[in-house]
XYZ file of C-alpha atoms in Angstrom:
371
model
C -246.852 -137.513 -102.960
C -247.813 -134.256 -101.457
C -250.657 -132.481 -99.877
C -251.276 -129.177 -97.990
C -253.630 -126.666 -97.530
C -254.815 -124.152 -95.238
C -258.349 -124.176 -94.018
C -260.805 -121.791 -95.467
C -263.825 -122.893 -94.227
C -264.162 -124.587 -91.130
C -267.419 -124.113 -90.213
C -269.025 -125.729 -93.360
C -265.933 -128.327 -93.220
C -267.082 -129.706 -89.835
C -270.710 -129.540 -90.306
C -270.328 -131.690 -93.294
C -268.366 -134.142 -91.692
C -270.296 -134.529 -88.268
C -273.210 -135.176 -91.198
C -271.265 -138.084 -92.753
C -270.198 -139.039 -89.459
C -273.768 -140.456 -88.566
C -273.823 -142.524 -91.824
C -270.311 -144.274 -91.183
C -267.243 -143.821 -89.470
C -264.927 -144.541 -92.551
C -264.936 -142.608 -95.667
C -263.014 -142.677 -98.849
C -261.504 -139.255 -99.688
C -260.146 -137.808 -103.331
C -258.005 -134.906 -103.719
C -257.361 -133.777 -106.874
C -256.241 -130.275 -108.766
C -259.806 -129.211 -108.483
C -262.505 -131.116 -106.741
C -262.537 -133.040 -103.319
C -264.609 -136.013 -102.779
C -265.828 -137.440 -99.472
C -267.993 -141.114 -100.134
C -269.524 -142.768 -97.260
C -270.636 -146.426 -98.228
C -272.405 -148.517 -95.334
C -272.389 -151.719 -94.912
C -276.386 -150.952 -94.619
C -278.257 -147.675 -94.654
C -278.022 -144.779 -97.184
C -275.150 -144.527 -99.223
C -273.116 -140.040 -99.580
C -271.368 -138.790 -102.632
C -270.204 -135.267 -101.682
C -268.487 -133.338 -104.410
C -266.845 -130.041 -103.377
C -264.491 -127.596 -105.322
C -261.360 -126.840 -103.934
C -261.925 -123.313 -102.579
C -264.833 -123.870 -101.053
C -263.095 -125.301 -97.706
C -259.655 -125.031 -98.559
C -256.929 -121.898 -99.497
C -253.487 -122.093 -100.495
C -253.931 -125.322 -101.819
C -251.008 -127.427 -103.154
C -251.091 -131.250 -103.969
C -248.786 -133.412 -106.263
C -248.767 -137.420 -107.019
C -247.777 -139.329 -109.910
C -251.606 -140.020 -110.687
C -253.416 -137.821 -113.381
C -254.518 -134.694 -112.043
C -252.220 -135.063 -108.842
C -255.335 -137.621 -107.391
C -254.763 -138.801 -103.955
C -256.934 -141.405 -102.440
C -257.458 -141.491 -98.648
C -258.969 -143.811 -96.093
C -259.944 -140.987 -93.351
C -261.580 -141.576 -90.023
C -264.138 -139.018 -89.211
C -264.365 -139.424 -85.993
C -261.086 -138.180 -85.529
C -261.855 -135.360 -88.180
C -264.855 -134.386 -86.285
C -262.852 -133.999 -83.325
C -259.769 -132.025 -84.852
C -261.849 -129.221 -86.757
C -264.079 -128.941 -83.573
C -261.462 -127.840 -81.942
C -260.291 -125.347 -84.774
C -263.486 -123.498 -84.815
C -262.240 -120.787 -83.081
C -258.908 -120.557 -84.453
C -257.165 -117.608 -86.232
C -256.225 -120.039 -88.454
C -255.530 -124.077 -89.367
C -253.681 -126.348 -91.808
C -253.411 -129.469 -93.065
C -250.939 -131.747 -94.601
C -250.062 -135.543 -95.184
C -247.074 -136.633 -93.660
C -245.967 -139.901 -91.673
C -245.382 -140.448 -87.780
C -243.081 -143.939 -87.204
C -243.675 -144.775 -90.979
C -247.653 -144.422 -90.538
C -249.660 -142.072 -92.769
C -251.509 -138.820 -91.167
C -253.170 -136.183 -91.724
C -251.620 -133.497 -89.334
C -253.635 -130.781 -88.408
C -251.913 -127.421 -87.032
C -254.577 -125.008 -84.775
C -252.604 -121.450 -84.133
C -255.316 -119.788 -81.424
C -254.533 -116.777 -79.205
C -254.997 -117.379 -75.397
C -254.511 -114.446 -72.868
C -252.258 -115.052 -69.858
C -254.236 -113.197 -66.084
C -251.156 -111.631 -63.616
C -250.571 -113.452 -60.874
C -251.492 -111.906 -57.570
C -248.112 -111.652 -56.258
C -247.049 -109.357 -59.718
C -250.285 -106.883 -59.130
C -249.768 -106.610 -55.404
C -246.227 -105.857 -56.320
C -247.071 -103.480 -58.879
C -249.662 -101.590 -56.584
C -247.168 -101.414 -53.504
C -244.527 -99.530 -55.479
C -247.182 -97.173 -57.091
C -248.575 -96.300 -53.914
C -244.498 -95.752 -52.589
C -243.778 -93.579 -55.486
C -247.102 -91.763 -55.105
C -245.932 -90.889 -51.548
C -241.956 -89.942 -52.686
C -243.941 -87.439 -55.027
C -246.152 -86.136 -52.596
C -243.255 -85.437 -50.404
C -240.941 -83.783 -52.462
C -243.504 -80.858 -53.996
C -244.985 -79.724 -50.630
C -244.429 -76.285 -51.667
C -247.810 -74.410 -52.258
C -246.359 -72.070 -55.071
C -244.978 -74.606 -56.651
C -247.700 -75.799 -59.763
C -246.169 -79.450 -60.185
C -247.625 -80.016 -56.118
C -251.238 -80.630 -57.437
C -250.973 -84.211 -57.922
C -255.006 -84.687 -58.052
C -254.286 -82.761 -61.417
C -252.254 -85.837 -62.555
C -253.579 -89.646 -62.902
C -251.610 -91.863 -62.115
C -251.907 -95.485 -63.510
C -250.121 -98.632 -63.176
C -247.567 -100.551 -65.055
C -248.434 -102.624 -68.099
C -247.276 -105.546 -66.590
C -250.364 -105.928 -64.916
C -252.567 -106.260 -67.991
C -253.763 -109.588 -69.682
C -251.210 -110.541 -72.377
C -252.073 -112.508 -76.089
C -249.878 -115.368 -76.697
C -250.179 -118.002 -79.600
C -251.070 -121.048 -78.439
C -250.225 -123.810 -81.659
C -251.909 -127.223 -81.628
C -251.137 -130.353 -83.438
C -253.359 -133.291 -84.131
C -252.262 -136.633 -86.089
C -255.526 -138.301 -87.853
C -253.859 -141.931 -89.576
C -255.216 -142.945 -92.534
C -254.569 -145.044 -95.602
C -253.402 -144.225 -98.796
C -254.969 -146.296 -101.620
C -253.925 -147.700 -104.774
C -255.596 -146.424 -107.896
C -256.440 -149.892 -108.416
C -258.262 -150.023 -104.973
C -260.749 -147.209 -105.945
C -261.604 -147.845 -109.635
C -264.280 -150.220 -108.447
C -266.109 -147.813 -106.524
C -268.672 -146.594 -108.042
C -271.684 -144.486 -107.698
C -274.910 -146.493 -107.671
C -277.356 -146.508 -111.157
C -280.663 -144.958 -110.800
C -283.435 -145.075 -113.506
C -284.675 -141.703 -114.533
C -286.987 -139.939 -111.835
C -290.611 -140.450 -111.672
C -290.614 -136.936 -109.628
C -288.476 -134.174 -108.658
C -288.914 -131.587 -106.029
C -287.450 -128.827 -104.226
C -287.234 -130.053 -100.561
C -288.388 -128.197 -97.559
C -285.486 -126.968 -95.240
C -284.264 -130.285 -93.815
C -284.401 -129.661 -89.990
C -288.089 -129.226 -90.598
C -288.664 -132.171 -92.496
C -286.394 -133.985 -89.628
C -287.989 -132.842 -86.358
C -291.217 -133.776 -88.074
C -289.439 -137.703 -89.480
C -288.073 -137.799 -85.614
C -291.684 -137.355 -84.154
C -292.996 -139.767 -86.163
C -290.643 -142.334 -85.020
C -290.048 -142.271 -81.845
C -293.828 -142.062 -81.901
C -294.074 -145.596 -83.450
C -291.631 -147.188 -80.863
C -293.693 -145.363 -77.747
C -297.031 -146.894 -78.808
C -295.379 -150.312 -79.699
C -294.211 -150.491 -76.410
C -297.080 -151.860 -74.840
C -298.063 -154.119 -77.881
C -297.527 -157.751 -78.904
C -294.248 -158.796 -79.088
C -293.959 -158.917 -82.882
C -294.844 -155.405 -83.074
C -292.362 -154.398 -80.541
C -289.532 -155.909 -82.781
C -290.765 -154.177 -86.149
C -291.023 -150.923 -84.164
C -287.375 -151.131 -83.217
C -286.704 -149.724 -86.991
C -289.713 -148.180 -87.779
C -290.519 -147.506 -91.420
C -291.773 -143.918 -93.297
C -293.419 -143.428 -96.828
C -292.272 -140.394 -98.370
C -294.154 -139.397 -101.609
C -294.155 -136.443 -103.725
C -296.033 -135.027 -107.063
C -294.806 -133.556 -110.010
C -297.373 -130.965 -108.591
C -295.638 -129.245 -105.679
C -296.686 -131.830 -103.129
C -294.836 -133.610 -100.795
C -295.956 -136.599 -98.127
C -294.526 -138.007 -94.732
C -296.630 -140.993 -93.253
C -296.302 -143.795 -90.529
C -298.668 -146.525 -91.065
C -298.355 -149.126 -87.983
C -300.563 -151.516 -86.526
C -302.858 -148.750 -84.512
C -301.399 -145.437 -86.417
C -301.538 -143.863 -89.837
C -300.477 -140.701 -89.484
C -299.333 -138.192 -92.326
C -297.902 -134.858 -92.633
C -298.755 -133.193 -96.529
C -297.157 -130.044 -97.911
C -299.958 -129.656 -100.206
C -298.842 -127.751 -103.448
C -296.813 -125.701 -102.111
C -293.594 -127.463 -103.366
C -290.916 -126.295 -106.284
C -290.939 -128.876 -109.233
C -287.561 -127.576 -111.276
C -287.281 -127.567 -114.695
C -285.233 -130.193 -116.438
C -282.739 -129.493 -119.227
C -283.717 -131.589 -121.883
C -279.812 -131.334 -123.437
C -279.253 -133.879 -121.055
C -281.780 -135.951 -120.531
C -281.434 -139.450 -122.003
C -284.779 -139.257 -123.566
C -286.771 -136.559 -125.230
C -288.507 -134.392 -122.583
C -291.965 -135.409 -124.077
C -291.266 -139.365 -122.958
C -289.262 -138.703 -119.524
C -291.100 -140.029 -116.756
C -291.648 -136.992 -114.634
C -293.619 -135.743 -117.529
C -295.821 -138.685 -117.711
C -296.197 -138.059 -113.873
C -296.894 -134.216 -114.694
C -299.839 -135.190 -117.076
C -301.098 -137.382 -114.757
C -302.375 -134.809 -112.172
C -301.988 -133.802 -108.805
C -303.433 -137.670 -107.226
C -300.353 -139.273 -108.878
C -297.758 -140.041 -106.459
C -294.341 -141.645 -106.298
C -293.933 -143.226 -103.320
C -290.399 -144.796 -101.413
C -290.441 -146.179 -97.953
C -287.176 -145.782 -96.049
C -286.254 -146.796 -92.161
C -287.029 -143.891 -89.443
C -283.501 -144.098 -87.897
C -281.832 -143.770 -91.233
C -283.588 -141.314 -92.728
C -283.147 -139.403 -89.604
C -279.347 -139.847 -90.110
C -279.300 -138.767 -93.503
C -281.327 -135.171 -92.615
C -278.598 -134.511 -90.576
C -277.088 -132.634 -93.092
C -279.428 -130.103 -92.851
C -277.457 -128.487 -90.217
C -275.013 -127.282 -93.454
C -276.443 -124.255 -94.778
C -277.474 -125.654 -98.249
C -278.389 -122.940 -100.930
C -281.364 -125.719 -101.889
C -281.789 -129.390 -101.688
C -283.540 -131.433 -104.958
C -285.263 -134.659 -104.399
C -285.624 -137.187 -107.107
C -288.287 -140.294 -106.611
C -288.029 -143.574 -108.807
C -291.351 -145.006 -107.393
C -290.727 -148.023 -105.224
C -287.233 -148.191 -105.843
C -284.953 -145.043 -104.878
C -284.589 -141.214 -103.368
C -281.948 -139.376 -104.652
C -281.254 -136.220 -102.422
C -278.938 -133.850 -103.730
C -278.130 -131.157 -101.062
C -276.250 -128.205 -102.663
C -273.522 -126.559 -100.440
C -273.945 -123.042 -99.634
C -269.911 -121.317 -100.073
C -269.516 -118.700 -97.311
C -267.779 -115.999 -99.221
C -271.427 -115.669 -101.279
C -274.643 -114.109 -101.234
C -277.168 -115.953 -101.378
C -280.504 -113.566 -102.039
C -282.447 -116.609 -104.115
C -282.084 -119.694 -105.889
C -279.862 -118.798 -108.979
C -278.232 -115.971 -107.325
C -274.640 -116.126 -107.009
C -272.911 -119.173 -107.419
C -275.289 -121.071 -104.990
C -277.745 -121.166 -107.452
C -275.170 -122.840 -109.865
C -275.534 -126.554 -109.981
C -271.647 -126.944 -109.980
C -269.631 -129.232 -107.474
C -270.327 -128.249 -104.569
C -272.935 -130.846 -103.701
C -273.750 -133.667 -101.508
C -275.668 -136.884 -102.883
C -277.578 -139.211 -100.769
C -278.736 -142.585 -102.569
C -281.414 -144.108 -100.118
C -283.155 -147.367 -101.110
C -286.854 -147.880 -100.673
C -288.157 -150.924 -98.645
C -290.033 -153.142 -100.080
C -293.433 -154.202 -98.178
């Protein structure tokens, strides 16, 4: 079993994982010939499916096992993670590689970054006392006015090199353990089954919809401060209704015992297009079309805990090329957050292969509350 790559992407790399890290601090990893997987299951809270190809965060990529397709299966701490490609950010470059330390499994992580070494003071004092001795040895020795090579103002003279900052490569190493799973281990793992959408809809840019999630909440635990008891403990996990139309709308609302707030993007919203090749029913029967025909006033509506759903936007800090949400009234939100590649343009949706609903894409499955 074998596994290294260099690091093509860091940036994206550690954004997503500082995302998943807020979700969980385990995560099940698999590395294949072409895809790598990163699942983050909870013991409560929202549950991640990222799916990325192979070159979008790694080059030089070489992997081998006795599985089909050369699959590995990793249990990775991303705390550690976090930490390592933090610290590679500003690094000419980075690997990676599975190997053991004492018989343990890690993933060791080699940093090469340039440093500059400053000259002592003792070197540049040095270095100034002999040029100003051999500036006075050449002053004496052409004092003769006829001769031409006597004009020293006509001649700069500089110091040594010695005094100048020098690059050096500094190389670090860091050892993340993890565990390497049986085949066996991972076949019951599977991704959670949804019911066809009521409504899907082209998100807002994340941060926005989270600053405005964030106000809401900690809103609901300042004014429950001062009320009854009862309240106080409900507003320790305050709960949002997000709804959306098959007409562009979208909904954020807190309804407590003295608020009901709400925040509306009011038609303004992206409902794609499905494919009817693969839909499981005829386009004419699906529900979003049922939702469509409806009108504008028909909503689906989930309700999800403030402090999760805050955890789960934190993935808007990736630079996603868009981000589809799919509501099965009262029961799920599927968020599907597609990765933006850094070696692309990304002018519009469909442009490039950010507009390509390939791999590259991160799932969130968050259950709705029931009231």
């Amino acid at each position: 079993m074998r596994f290294k790559t260099e690091l093509r992407n860091i940036r994206t790399f550690s954004k997503l994982v500082a995302a998943l890290n807020t979700l969980e601090k385990i995560a099940w990893v698999r590395l294949d010939d072409d895809t790598v997987r990163f699942t983050v299951i909870p013991d409560t809270g929202s549950q991640v499916w990222a799916s990325l190809s192979v070159d979008t965060i790694f080059d030089s990529y070489h992997i081998q096992s006795n599985e089909a397709n050369n699959t590995i299966n990793l249990e990775l701490p991303l705390g550690p993670l976090q930490r390592a490609l933090k610290s590679a950010l500003n690094s000419n470059h980075a690997s990676l590689r599975l190997t053991k330390r004492d018989g343990i499994p890690m993933l060791s992580m080699t940093i090469h970054t340039m440093t500059k070494d400053a000259p002592s003071a003792a070197r540049r004092n040095k270095n100034n006392s002999n040029n100003n001795n051999n500036n006075d040895d050449q002053m004496g020795s052409y004092n003769d006015d006829n001769d031409p090579f006597s004009e020293n103002s006509l001649y700069q003279q500089e110091s040594l090199e010695l005094t100048m900052k020098r690059e050096r490569e500094k190389v670090i190493t860091q050892d993340i353990p993890v565990r390497v799973l049986h085949p066996d281990t991972v076949e019951t793992i599977m991704q959670p089954k949804v019911r066809e959408p009521d409504v899907h809809i082209m998100f807002p840019p994340l941060l926005q919809v989270k600053a405005i999630s964030d106000r809401f909440t900690k809103l609901a635990i300042t004014t429950a401060a001062s009320s009854s008891s009862s309240s106080r403990r409900e507003a320790q996990n305050p709960k949002l209704e997000l709804s959306a139309t098959m007409h562009g709308s979208l909904r954020l609302r807190l309804i407590a015992d003295t608020l009901d707030i709400t925040s509306v993007w009011d038609s303004c919203l992206e409902n794609p297009e499905l494919d009817p090749a693969v839909l499981p029913v005829p386009i004419e029967e699906h529900p979003s079309t049922k939702y469509r025909e409806a009108g504008p006033d028909k909503w689906a509506t989930v309700r999800v805990d403030g402090k999760d759903w805050s955890r789960v936007l934190s993935v808007g800090r990736l630079e996603a090329s868009r981000v589809i949400a799919c509501f099965t009234h009262e029961h799920a939100l599927i968020l599907y957050v597609y990765v933006r590649r850094a070696d692309d343009d990304y002018p519009g949706v469909g442009a490039g292969r950010g507009g390509d609903d390939g791999d590259d894409v991160v799932t969130y499955y968050v259950s709705s509350i029931n009231t």
